[in-house]
Coordinates of C-alpha atoms and ligand atoms in Angstrom, one line a residue:
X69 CA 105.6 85.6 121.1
X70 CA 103.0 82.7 122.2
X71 CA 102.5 79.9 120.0
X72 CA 105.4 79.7 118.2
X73 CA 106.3 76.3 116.4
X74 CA 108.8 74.7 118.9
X75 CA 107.5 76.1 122.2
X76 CA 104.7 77.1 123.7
X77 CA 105.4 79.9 126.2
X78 CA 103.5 80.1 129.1
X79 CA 103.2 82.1 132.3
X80 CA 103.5 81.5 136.0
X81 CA 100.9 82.4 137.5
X82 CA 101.3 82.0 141.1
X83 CA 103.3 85.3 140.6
X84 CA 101.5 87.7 138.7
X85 CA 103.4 89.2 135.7
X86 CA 106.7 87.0 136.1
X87 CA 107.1 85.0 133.1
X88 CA 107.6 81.4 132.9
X89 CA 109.8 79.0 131.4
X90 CA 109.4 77.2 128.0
X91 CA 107.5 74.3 127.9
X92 CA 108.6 71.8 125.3
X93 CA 106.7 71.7 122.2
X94 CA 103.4 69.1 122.0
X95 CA 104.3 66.6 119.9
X96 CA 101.1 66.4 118.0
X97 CA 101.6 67.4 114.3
X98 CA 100.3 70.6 112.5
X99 CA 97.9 70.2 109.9
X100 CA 97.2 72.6 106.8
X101 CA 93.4 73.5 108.0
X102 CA 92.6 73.1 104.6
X103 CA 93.0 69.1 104.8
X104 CA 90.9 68.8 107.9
X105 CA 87.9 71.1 106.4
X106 CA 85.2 69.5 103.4
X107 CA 86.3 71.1 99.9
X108 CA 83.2 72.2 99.5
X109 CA 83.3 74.6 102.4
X110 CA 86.8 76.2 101.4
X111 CA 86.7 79.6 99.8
X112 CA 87.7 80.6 96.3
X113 CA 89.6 83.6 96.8
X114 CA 90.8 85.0 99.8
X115 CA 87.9 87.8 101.0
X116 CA 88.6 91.4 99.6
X117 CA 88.3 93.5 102.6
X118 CA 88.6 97.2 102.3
X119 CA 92.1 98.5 102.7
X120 CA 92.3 101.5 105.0
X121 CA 95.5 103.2 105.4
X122 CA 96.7 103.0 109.1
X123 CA 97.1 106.9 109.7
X124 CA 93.0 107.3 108.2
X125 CA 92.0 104.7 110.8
X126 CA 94.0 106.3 113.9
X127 CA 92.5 109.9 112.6
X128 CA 89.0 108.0 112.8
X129 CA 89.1 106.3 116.6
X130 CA 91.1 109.6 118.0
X131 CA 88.9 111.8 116.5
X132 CA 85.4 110.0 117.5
X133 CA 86.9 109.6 121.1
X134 CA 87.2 113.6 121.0
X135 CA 83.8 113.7 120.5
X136 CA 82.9 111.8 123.8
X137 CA 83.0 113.1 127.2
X138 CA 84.6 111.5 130.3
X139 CA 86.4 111.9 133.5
X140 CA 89.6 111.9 131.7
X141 CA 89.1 115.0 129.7
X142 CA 86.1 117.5 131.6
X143 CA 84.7 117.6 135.6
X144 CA 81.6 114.7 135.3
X145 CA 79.6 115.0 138.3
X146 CA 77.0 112.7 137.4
X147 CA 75.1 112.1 141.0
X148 CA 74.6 108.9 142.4
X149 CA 76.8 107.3 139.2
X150 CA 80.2 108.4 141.3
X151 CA 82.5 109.5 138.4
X152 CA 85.5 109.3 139.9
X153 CA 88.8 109.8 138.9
X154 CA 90.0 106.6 137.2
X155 CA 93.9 106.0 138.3
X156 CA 96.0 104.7 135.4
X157 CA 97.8 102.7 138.2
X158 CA 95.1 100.5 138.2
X159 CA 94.9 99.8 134.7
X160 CA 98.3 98.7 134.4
X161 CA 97.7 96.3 137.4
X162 CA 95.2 94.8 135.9
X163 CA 96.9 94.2 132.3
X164 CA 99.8 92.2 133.7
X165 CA 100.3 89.3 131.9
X166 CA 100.1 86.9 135.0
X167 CA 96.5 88.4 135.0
X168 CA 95.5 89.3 131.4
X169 CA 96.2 86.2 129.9
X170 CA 94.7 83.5 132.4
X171 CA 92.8 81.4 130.8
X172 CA 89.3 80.4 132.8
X173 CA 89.7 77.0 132.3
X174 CA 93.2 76.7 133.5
X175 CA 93.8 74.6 136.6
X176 CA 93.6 76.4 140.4
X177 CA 96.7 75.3 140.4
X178 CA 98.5 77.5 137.5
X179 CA 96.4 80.4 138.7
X180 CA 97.5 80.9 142.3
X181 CA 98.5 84.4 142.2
X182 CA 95.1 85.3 140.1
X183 CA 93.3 83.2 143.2
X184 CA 95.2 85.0 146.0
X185 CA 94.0 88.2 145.0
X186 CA 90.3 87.3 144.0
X187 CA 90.3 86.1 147.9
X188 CA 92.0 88.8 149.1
X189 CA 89.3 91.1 147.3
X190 CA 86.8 88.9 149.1
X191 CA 88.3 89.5 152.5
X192 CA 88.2 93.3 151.9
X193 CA 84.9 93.7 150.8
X194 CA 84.1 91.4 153.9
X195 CA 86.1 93.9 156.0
X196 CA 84.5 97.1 153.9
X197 CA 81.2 95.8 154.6
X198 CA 81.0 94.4 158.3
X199 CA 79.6 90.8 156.6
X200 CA 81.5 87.9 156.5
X201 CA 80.5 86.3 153.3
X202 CA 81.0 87.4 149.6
X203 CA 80.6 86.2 146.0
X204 CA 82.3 88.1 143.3
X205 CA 80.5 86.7 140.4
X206 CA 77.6 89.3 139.8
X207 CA 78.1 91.5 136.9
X208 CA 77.1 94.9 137.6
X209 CA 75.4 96.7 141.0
X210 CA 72.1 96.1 139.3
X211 CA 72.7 92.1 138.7
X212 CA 74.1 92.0 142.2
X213 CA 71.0 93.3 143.7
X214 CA 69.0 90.7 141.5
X215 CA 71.9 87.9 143.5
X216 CA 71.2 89.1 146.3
X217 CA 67.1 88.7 146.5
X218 CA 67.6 85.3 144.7
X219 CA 69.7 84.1 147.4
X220 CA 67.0 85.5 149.6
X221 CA 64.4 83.9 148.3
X222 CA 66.3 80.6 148.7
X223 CA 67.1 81.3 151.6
X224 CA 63.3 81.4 152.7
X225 CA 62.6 78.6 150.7
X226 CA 65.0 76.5 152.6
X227 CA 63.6 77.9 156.4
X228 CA 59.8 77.0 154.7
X229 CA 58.7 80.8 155.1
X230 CA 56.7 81.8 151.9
X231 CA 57.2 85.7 151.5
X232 CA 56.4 87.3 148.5
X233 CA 57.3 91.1 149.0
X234 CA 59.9 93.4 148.9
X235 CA 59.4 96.7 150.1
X236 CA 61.0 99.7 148.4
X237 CA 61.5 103.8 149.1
X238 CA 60.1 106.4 146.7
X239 CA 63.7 107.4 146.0
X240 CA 65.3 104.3 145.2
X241 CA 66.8 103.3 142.2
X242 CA 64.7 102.1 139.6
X243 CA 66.8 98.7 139.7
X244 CA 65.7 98.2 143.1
X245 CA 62.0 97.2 142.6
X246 CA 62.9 96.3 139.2
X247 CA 65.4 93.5 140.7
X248 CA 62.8 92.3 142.8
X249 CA 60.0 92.1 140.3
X250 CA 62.9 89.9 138.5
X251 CA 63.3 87.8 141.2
X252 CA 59.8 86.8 141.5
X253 CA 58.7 89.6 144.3
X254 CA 55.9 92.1 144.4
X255 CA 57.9 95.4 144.7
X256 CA 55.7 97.5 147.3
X257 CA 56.5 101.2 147.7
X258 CA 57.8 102.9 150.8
X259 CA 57.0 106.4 151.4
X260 CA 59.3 108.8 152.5
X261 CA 58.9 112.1 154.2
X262 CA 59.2 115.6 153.4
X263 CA 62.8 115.5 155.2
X264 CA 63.8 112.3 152.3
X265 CA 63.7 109.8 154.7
X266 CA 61.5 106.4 155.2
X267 CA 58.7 107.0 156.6
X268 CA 58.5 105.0 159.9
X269 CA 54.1 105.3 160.1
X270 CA 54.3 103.8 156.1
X271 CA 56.8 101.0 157.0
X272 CA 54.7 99.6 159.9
X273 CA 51.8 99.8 157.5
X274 CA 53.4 97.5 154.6
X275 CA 55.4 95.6 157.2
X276 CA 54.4 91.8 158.2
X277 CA 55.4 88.4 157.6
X278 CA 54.9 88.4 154.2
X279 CA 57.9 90.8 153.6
X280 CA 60.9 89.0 152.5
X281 CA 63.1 91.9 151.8
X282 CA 63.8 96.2 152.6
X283 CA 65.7 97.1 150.0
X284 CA 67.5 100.9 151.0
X285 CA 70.2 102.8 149.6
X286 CA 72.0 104.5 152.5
X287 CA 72.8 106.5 152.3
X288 CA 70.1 108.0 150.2
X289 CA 70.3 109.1 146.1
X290 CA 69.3 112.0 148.0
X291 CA 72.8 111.9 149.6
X292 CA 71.3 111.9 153.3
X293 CA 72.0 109.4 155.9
X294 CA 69.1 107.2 157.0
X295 CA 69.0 108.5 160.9
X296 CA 66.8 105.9 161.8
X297 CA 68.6 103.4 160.0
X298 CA 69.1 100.9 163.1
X299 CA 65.1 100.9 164.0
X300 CA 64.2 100.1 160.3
X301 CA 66.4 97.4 160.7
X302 CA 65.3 96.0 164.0
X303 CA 61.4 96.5 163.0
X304 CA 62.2 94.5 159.8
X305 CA 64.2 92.2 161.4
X306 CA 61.3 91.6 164.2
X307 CA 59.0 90.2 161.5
X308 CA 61.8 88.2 160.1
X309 CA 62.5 90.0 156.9
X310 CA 66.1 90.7 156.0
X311 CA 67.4 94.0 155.0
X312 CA 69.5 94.7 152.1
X313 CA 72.1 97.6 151.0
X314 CA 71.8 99.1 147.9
X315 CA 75.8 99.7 148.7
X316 CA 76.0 102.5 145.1
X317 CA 76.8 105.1 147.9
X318 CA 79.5 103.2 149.5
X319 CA 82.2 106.0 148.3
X320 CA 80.3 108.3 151.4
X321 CA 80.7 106.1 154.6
X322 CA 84.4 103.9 153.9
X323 CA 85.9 103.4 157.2
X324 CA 83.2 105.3 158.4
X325 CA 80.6 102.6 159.4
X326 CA 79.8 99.7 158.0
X327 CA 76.1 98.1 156.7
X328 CA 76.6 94.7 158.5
X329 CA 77.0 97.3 161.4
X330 CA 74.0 99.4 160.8
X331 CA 71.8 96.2 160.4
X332 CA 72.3 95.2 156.7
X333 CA 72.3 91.5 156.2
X334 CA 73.8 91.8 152.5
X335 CA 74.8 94.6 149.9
X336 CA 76.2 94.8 146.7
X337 CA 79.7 97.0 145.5
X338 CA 79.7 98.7 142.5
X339 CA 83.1 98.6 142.2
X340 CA 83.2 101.0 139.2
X341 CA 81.5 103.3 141.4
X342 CA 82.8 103.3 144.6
X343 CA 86.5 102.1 144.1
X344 CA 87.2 104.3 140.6
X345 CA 86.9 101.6 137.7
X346 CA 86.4 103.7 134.3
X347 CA 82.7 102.9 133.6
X348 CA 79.9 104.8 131.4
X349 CA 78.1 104.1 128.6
X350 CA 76.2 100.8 129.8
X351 CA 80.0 99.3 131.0
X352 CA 81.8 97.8 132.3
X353 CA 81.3 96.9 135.7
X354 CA 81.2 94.7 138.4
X355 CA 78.4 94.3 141.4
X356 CA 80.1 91.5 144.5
X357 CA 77.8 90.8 147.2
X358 CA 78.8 90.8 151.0
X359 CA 76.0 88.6 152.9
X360 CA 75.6 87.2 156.6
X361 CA 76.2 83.7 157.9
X362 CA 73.2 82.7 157.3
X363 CA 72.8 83.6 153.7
X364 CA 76.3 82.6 152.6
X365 CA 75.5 79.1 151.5
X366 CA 72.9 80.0 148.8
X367 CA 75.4 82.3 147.4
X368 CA 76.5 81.5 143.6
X369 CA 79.1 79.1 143.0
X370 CA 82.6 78.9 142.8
X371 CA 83.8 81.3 146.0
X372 CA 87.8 81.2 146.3
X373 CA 88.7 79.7 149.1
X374 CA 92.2 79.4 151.4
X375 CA 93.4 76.5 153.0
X376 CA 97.0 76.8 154.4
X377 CA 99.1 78.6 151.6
X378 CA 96.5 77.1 149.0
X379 CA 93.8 78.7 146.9
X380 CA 90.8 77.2 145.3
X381 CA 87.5 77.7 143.5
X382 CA 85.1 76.3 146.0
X383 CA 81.8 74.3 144.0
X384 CA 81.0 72.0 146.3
X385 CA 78.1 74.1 147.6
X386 CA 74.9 71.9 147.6
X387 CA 72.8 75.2 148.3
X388 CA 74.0 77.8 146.4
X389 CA 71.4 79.4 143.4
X390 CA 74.2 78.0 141.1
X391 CA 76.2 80.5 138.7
X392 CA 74.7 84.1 137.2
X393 CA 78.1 84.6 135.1
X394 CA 80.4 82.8 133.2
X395 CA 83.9 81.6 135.6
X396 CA 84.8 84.3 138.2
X397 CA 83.5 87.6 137.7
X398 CA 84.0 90.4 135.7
X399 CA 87.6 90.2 136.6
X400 CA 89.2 92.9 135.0
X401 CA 86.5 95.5 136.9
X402 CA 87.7 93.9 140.1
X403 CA 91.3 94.4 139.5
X404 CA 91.3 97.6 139.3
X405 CA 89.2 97.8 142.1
X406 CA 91.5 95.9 144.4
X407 CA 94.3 98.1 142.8
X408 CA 92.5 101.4 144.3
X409 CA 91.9 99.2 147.7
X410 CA 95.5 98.6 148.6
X411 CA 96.4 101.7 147.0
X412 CA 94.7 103.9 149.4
X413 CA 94.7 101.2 152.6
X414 CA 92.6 101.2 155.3
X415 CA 93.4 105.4 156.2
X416 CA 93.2 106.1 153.0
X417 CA 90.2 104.7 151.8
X418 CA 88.3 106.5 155.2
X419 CA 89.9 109.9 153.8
X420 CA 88.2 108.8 150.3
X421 CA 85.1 109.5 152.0
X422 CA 85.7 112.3 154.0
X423 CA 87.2 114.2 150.9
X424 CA 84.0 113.2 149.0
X425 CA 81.6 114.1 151.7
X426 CA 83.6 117.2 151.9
X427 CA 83.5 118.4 147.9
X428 CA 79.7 117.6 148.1
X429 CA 79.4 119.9 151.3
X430 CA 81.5 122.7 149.4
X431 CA 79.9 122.8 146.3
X432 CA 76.5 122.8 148.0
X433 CA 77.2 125.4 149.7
X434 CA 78.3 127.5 147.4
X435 CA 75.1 127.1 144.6
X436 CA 72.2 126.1 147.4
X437 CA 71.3 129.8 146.8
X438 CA 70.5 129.7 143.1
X439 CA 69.4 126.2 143.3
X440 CA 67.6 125.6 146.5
X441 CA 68.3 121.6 147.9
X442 CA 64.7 121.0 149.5
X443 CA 66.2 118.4 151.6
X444 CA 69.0 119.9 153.8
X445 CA 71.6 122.1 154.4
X446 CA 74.2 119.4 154.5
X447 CA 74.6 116.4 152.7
X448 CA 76.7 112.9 152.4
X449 CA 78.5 112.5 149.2
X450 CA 75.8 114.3 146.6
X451 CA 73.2 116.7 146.8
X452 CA 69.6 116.9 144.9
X453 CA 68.7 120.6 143.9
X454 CA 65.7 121.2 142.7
X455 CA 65.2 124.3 139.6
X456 CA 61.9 124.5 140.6
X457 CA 61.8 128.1 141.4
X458 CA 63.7 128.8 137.9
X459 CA 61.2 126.7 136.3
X460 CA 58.6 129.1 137.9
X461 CA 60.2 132.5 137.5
X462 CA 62.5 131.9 134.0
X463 CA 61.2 129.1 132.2
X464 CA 64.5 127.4 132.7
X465 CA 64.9 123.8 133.7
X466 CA 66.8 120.6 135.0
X467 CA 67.6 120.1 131.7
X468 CA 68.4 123.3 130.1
X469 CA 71.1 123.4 132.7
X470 CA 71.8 120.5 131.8
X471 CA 72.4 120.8 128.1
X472 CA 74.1 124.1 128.7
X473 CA 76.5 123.0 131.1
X474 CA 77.9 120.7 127.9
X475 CA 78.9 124.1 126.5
X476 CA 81.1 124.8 129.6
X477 CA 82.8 121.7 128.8
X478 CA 80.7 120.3 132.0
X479 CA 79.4 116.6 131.9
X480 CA 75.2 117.1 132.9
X481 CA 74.4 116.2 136.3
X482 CA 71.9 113.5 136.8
X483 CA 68.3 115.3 136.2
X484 CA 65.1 114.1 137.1
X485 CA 66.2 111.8 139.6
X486 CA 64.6 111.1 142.1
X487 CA 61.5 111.6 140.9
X488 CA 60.5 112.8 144.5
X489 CA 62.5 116.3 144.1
X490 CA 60.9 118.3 141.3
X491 CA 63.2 119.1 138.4
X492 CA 65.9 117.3 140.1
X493 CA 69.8 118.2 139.5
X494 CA 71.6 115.8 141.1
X495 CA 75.2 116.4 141.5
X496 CA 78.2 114.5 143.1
X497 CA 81.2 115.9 142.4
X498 CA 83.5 113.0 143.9
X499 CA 86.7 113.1 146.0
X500 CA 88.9 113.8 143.9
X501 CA 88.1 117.3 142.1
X502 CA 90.0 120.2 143.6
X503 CA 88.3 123.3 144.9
X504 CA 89.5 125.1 141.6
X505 CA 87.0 123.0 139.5
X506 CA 84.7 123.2 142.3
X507 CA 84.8 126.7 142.3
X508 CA 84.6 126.7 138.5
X509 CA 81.4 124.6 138.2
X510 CA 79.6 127.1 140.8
X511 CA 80.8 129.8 138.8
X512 CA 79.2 128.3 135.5
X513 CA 75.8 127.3 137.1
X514 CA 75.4 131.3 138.6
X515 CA 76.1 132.4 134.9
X516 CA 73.8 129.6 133.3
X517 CA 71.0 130.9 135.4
X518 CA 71.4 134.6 134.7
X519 CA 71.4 133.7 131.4
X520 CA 67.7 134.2 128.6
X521 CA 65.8 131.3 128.4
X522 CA 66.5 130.9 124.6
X523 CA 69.9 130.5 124.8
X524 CA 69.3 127.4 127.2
X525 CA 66.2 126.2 125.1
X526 CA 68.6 125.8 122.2
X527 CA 71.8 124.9 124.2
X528 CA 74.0 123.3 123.7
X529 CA 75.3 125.1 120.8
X530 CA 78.8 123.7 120.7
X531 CA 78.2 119.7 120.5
X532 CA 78.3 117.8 117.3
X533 CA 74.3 117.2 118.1
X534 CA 72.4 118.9 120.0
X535 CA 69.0 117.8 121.6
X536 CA 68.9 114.5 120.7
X537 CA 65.2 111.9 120.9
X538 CA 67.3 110.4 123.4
X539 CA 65.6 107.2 123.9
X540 CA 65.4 107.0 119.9
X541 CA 68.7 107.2 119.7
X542 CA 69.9 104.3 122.5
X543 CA 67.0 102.7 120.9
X544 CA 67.3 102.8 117.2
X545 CA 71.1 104.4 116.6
X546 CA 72.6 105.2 113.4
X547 CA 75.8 104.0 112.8
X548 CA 77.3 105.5 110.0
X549 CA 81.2 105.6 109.2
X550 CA 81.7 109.7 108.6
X551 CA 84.4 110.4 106.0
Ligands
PLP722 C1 74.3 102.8 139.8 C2 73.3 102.4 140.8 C3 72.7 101.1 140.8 C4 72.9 100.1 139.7 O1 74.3 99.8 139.5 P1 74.9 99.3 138.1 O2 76.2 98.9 138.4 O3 74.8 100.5 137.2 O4 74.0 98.2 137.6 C5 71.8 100.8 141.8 N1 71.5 101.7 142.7 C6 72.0 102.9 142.8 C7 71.6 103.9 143.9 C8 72.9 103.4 141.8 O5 73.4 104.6 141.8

């Protein structure tokens, strides 16, 4: 359809998905690529590629995608990952045309309806968070959190405060210190207590002006709630260091209460996380940052911006640590994203997280017996359980229940994380899984653990490969095309 010889059909994209009228043809004549190119760079022949019969190639792809698990085809609760449900809705919003085929070099003017919606996202991730200033641009949570500590440390570059350290609980996630080594920061561990939270004695210890930045996840990978979440913020905040939300476990406290309101001054979204985009496998995602006034003008460049009905991308921003990604964003994460946002509204997206808080409560109440949860009886949107006591007693562990649950057609939990809980089985089970699969999944950890050690040694049994060298095989894959 696009491209043909006498017109050039193009799209309107103040209105997303409407087509446009024809354009007239550009009058500048078509040339055989073969006159513009030296003869000595032209090829002899045309190249022989292999010719594959179309049904071969279909078998292929269907049949190696039947060989992968996701949320689409077996319950995946994969703790502090949030593998959600992934609503086909969104997909299809996101490949309309009037959004699909923008090109990022097209004129604000030609992409209104694109712009309109990339502020709008802004606005609710403002609104989500309880800070007033956002940047889209960051390309996962992990790149976010990297953002956010280099507009930090602008930021007390700019004020003439020298602080080199960022202080970081025993739980977090290993992107946390490893974002602030990246942005130029010592990464200093916080303790935490018995209980999983910071511990207050250890924070006054590390705290002082040299501390640019608490990193916290809140709540925690251990699915708690920081209860003394407003006095870590005011200490920090007394020495002049800023606090910022690992926001990962956003899908727990939507409409529930909000990080600028708890005493975070910025955050990132993992979008694929918290509002459903399909992720795994290393992609793809998205990670926006919500930031205070005084933060927002080292924020990257471009940041849509509204003036009467008009939208533009905003570069005039003498202070801003300049781009970390190409154009807008990860755009097509986002979509989606803003899809699931308006989908569920501001009710809606509060029930998210009282049906996910729910499920975790449930199901944690259900196994806690066989597999103890060292900290606490209750629990936010996931739970650590620890197989300690099966270690002890069986010679079973994390990740013999882990490999075994594949055979129930059960993605693995997260295991061995955090490293604070021994053999750590860390399950989130999301909002949207009914109490059947809840019910289900208990039911196939009791029999796991009743089951010989052997079998789980060798599981699982029904996979096309077992026990993998895992880290061999991210590392150093084989690719081969299987006949
Ligand atoms: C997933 C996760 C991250 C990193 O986010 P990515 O989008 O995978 O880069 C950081 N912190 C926590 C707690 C997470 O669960």
């Amino acid at each position: 359809m696009r491209n043909t010889h006498d017109t050039k059909l193009i799209f309107d994209l103040s209105k997303p998905g409407r087509r446009a009228a024809r354009l007239p043809a550009c009058d500048v004549p078509e040339r055989d690529l073969a006159e513009l190119l030296p003869a000595a760079a032209l090829a002899d022949a045309p190249p022989a590629l292999p010719e594959v019969p179309d049904p071969q190639v279909i078998r292929h792809l269907v049949n190696l995608s039947t060989l992968t698990m996701s949320v689409d085809t077996n319950f995946y609760p994969l703790g502090s990952c949030t593998m959600k449900y992934n609503p086909k809705r969104n997909e299809r919003a996101a490949a309309m045309p009037g959004f699909a085929d923008v090109h990022p070099y097209q004129s604000d003017a030609t992409i209104q309806g694109m712009l309109e919606v990339l502020y709008n996202m802004q606005e609710s991730l403002q609104e989500i968070s309880g800070l007033p200033a956002c940047s889209l641009q960051p390309a996962a949570g992990a790149h976010g959190e990297l953002t956010a500590l280099l507009v930090a440390a602008a930021y007390f570059r700019d004020i003439d405060e020298p602080r080199t350290k960022v202080l970081c609980p025993d739980n977090a996630h290993g992107t946390n210190p490893a974002s602030a080594a990246m942005a130029g920061f010592d990464a200093i561990t916080l303790k935490t207590t018995a209980d999983g939270y910071v511990d207050l004695d250890d924070l006054d210890a590390k705290l002082d002006e040299s501390v640019a930045v608490l990193m916290i996840t809140n709540p925690s990978t251990l699915g708690l709630f920081e209860p003394n979440m407003r006095e870590i913020a005011d200490r920090v905040h007394a020495k002049g260091g800023l606090i910022y939300l690992d926001g990962a476990n956003m899908n727990a406290i939507l409409g529930i209460t909000r990080p600028g309101d708890f005493g975070a001054d910025m955050q990132h979204y993992n979008p694929h996380k918290t509002f459903s985009g399909p992720h795994g496998g290393g992609g793809p995602g998205a990670g926006p940052i919500c930031v205070t006034d005084k933060l927002a003008p080292y924020l990257p460049a471009p940041i849509v911006r509204k003036s009467g009905e008009d939208y533009s991308l905003d570069f005039d921003m003498p202070k801003s640590i300049g781009r970390v990604r190409a154009f807008f964003g990860n755009v097509g994460v986002l979509l989606r994203a803003y899809a699931y946002i308006r989908t569920h509204g501001p009710d809606g997206l509060k029930r998210v997280s009282e049906n996910a808080v729910l499920n975790a409560n449930y199901l944690l109440s259900r196994v806690k017996h066989i597999l103890p949860v060292p900290q606490g009886n209750r629990c936010m949107h996931e739970f650590v359980a620890s197989g300690k006591d099966l270690k002890r007693d069986k010679d079973i562990s994390a990740m013999d229940i882990a490999k075994r649950l594949l055979d129930f057609g059960v993605h693995a939990p997260t295991v061995y994380f955090p490293l604070t809980v021994p053999e750590a089985i860390m399950v989130e089970p999301t909002e949207t899984e009914s109490k059947e699969t809840l019910d289900a999944f208990a039911e196939i950890l009791f029999r796991i653990t009743e089951e010989d050690a052997q079998t789980l040694h060798d599981a699982p049994h029904t996979t096309a490969v077992s026990r993998p060298d895992e880290v061999r095989a991210a590392r150093q894959p084989v690719l081969v095309h299987a006949e």
